[in-house]
Tab-separated table of C-alpha atoms in Angstrom:
chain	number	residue	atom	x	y	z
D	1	UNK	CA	-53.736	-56.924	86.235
D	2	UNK	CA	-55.429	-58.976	82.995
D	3	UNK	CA	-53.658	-58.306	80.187
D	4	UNK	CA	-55.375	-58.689	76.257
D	5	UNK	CA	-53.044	-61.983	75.831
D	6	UNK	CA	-54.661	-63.299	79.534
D	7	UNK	CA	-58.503	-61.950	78.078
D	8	UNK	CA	-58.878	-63.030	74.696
D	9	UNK	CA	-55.397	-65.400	73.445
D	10	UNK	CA	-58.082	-66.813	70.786
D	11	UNK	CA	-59.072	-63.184	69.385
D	12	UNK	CA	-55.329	-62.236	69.490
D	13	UNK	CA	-53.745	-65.559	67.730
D	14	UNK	CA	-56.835	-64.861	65.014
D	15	UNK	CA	-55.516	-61.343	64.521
D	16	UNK	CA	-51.987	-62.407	64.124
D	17	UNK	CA	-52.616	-65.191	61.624
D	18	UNK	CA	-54.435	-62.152	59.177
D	19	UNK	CA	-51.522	-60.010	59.364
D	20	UNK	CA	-49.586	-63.373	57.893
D	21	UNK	CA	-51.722	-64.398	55.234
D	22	UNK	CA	-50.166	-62.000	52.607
D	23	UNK	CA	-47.394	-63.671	53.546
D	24	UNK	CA	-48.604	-66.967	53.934
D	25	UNK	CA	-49.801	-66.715	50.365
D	26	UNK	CA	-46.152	-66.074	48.834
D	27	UNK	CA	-44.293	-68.294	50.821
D	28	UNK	CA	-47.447	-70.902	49.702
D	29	UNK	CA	-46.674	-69.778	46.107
D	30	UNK	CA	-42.957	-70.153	46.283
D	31	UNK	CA	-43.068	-74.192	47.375
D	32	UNK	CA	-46.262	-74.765	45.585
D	33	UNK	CA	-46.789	-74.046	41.894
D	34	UNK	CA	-50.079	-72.586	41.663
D	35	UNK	CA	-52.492	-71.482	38.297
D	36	UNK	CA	-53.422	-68.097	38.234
D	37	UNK	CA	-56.865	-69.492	38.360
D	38	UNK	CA	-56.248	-71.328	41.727
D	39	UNK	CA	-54.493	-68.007	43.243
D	40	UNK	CA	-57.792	-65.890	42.473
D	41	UNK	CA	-59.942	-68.798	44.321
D	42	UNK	CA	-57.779	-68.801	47.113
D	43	UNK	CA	-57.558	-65.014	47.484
D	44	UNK	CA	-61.201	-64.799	47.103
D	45	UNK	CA	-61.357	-67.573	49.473
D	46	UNK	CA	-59.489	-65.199	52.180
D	47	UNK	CA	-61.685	-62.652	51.062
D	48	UNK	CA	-64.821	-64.428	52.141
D	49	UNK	CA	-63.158	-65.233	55.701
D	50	UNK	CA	-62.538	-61.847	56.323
D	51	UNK	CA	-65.607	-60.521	55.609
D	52	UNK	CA	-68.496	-59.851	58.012
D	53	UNK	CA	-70.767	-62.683	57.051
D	54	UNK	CA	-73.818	-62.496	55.217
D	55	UNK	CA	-75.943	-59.038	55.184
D	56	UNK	CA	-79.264	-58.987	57.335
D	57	UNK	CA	-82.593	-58.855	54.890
D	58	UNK	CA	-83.992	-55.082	55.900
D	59	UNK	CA	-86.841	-54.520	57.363
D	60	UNK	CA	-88.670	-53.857	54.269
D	61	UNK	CA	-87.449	-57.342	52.414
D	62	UNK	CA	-88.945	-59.463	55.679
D	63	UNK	CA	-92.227	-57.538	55.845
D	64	UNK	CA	-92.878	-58.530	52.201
D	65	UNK	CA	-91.389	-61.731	52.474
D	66	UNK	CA	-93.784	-62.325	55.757
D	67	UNK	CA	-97.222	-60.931	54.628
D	68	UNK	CA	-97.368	-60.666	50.614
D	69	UNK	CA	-98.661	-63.441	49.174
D	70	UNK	CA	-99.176	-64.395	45.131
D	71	UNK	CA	-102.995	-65.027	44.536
D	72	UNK	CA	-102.026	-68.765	42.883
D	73	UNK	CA	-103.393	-70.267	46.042
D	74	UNK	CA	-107.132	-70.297	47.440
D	75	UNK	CA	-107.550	-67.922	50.613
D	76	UNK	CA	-110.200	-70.233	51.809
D	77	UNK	CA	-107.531	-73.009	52.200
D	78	UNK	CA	-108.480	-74.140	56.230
D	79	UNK	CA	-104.716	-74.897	56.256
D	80	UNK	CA	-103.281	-71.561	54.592
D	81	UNK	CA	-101.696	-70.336	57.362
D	82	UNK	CA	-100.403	-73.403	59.277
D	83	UNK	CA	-98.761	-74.245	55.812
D	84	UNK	CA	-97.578	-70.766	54.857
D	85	UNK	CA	-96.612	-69.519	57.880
D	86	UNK	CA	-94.230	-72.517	58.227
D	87	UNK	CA	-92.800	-71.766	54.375
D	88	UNK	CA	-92.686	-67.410	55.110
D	89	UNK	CA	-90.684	-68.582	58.363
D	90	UNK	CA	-92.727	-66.275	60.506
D	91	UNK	CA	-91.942	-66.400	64.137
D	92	UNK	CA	-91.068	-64.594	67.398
D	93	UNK	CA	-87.492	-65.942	68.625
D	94	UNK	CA	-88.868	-69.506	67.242
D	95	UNK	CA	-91.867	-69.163	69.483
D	96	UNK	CA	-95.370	-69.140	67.265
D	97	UNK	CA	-96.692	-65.881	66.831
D	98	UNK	CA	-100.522	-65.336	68.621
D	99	UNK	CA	-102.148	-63.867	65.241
D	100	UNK	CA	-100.750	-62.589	61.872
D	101	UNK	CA	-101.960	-61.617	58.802
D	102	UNK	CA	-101.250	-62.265	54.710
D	103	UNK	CA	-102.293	-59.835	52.236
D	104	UNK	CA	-102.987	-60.514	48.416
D	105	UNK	CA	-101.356	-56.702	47.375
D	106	UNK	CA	-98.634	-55.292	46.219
D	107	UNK	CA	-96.165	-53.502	48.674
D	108	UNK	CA	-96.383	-50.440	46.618
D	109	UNK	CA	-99.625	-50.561	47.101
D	110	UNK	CA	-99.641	-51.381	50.516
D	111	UNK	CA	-96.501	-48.616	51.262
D	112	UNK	CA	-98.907	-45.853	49.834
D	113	UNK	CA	-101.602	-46.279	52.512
D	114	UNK	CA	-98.663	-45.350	54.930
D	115	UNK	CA	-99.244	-41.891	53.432
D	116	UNK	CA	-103.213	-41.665	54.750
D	117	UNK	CA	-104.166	-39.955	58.183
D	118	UNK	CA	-103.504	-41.899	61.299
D	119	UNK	CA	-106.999	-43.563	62.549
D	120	UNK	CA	-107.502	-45.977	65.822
D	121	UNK	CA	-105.729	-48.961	65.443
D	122	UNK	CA	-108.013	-52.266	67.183
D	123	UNK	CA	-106.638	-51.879	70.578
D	124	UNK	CA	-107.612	-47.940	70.642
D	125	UNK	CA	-104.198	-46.525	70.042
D	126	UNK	CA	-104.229	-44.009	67.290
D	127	UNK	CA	-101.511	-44.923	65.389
D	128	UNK	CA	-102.701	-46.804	62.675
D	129	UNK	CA	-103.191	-46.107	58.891
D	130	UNK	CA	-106.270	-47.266	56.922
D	131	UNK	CA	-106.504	-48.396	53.272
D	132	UNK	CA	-109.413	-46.770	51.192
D	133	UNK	CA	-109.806	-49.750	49.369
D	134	UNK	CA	-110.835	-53.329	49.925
D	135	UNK	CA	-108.125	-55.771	50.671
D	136	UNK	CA	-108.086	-59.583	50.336
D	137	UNK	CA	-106.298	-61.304	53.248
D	138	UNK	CA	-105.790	-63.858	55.249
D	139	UNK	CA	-105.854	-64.250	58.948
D	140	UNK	CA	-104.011	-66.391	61.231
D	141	UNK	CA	-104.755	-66.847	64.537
D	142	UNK	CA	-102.899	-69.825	66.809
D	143	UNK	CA	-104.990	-72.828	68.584
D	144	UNK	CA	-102.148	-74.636	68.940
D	145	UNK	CA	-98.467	-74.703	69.518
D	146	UNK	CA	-95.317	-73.342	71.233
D	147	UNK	CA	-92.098	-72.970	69.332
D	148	UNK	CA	-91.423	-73.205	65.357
D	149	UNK	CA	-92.808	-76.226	63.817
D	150	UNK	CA	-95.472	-77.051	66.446
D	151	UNK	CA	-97.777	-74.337	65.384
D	152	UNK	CA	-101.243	-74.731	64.577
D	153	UNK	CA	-103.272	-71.609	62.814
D	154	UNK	CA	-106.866	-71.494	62.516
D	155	UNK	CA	-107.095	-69.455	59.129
D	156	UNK	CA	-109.935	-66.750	58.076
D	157	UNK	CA	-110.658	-65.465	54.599
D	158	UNK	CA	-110.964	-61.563	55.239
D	159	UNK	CA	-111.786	-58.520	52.986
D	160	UNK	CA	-111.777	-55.369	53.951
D	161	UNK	CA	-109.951	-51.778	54.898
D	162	UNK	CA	-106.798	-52.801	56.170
D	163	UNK	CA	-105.374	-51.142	59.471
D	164	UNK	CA	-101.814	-51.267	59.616
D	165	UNK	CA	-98.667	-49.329	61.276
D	166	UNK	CA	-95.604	-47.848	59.779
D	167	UNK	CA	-92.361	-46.676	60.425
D	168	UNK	CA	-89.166	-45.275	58.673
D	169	UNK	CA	-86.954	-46.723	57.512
D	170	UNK	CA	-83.460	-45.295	58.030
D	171	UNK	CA	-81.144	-46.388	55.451
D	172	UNK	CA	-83.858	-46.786	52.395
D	173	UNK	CA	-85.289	-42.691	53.647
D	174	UNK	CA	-88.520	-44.044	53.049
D	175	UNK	CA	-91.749	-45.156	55.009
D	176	UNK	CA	-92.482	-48.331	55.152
D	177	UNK	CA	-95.094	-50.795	56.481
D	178	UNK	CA	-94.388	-52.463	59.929
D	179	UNK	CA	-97.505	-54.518	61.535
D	180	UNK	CA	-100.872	-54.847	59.880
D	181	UNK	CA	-103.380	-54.635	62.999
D	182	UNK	CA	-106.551	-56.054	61.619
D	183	UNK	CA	-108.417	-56.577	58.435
D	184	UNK	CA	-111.738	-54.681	58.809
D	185	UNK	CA	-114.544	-56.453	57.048
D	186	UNK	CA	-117.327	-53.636	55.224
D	187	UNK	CA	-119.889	-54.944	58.198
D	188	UNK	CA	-117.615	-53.831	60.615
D	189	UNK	CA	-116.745	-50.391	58.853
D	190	UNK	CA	-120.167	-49.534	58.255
D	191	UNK	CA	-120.949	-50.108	61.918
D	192	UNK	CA	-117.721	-47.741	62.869
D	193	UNK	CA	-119.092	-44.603	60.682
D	194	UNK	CA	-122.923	-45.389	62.004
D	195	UNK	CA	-121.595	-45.660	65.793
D	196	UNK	CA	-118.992	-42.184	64.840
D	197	UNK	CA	-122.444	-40.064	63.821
D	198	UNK	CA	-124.579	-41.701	66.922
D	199	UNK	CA	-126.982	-44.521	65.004
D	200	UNK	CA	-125.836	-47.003	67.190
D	201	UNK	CA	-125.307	-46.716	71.365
């Protein structure tokens, strides 16, 4: 029969050695003369090991990170995305993503159209929310490329009604943008309401 000393000695000698360190720390203080100065950087160093790590961005912080952008740089850039997609660090488990987009909005702005009624997003599904006004964006579509740093994006000025999904967001209680589906240019738009009321077969 396997025993926790036989399964995990390593996770067992690390819980030992933080029952100690209170100790560790007096008997340290007793041999060593130490500032009061030094003992708070020491205990805040033991403070830092025990803790967790770092906290995960939320959802929210890497959608804004990954598709706002500031309007200091030209849209019509032929190497906006390959650039900016590289600085934003967007990826799929290091692999290049197929498409994405950048928006030139704010995300309150862009969390408010997650209030409008649910329309077709571009692959049918209706599950997608549509902004009433016109959006300038940028999109991204790979020609080249496999992992992180390899990836080549052929970039497209777009402006249009942007089509987007959303989803809450647990721990914030609010709705928040997830994926933006497509940028639909006016062309295309006017063409959806002529084909919805039978101009076009």
């Amino acid at each position: 029969m396997w025993t926790l000393i036989t399964l995990r000695p390593l996770t067992l000698l690390l819980l030992l050695l933080l029952l100690l360190q209170p100790l560790q720390l007096k008997i340290l203080h007793k041999y060593v003369p130490l500032s009061a100065e030094e003992i708070e950087q020491f205990e805040d160093y033991l403070e830092e090991m025990r803790s967790t790590g770092p906290t995960l961005p939320t959802p929210k912080d890497v959608f804004k990170r990954r598709t706002i952008i500031d309007p200091g740089r030209p849209l019509t850039d032929s190497n906006y995305c390959t650039d900016e997609i590289k600085m934003k660090n967007v990826h799929n488990r290091f692999r290049c993503v197929k498409e994405h987009f950048f928006l030139q909005i704010s995300f309150e702005e862009l969390q408010d159209i997650c209030n409008n009624l649910f329309v077709s997003c571009k692959n049918g599904v209706k599950r997608c929310h549509r902004s009433r006004q016109s959006i300038k964006g940028v999109y991204c579509n790979l020609i080249e490329g496999v992992v992180m740093t390899d990836c080549v994006y052929e970039s497209s000025y777009r402006q249009g009604q942007v089509l987007m999904t959303c989803r809450w967001q647990n721990d914030i209680q609010e709705v928040i943008p997830a994926y933006i589906n497509d940028i639909m240019e006016i062309n295309d738009t006017i063409k959806e309401k002529h084909v919805l009321h039978g101009y076009f077969q």
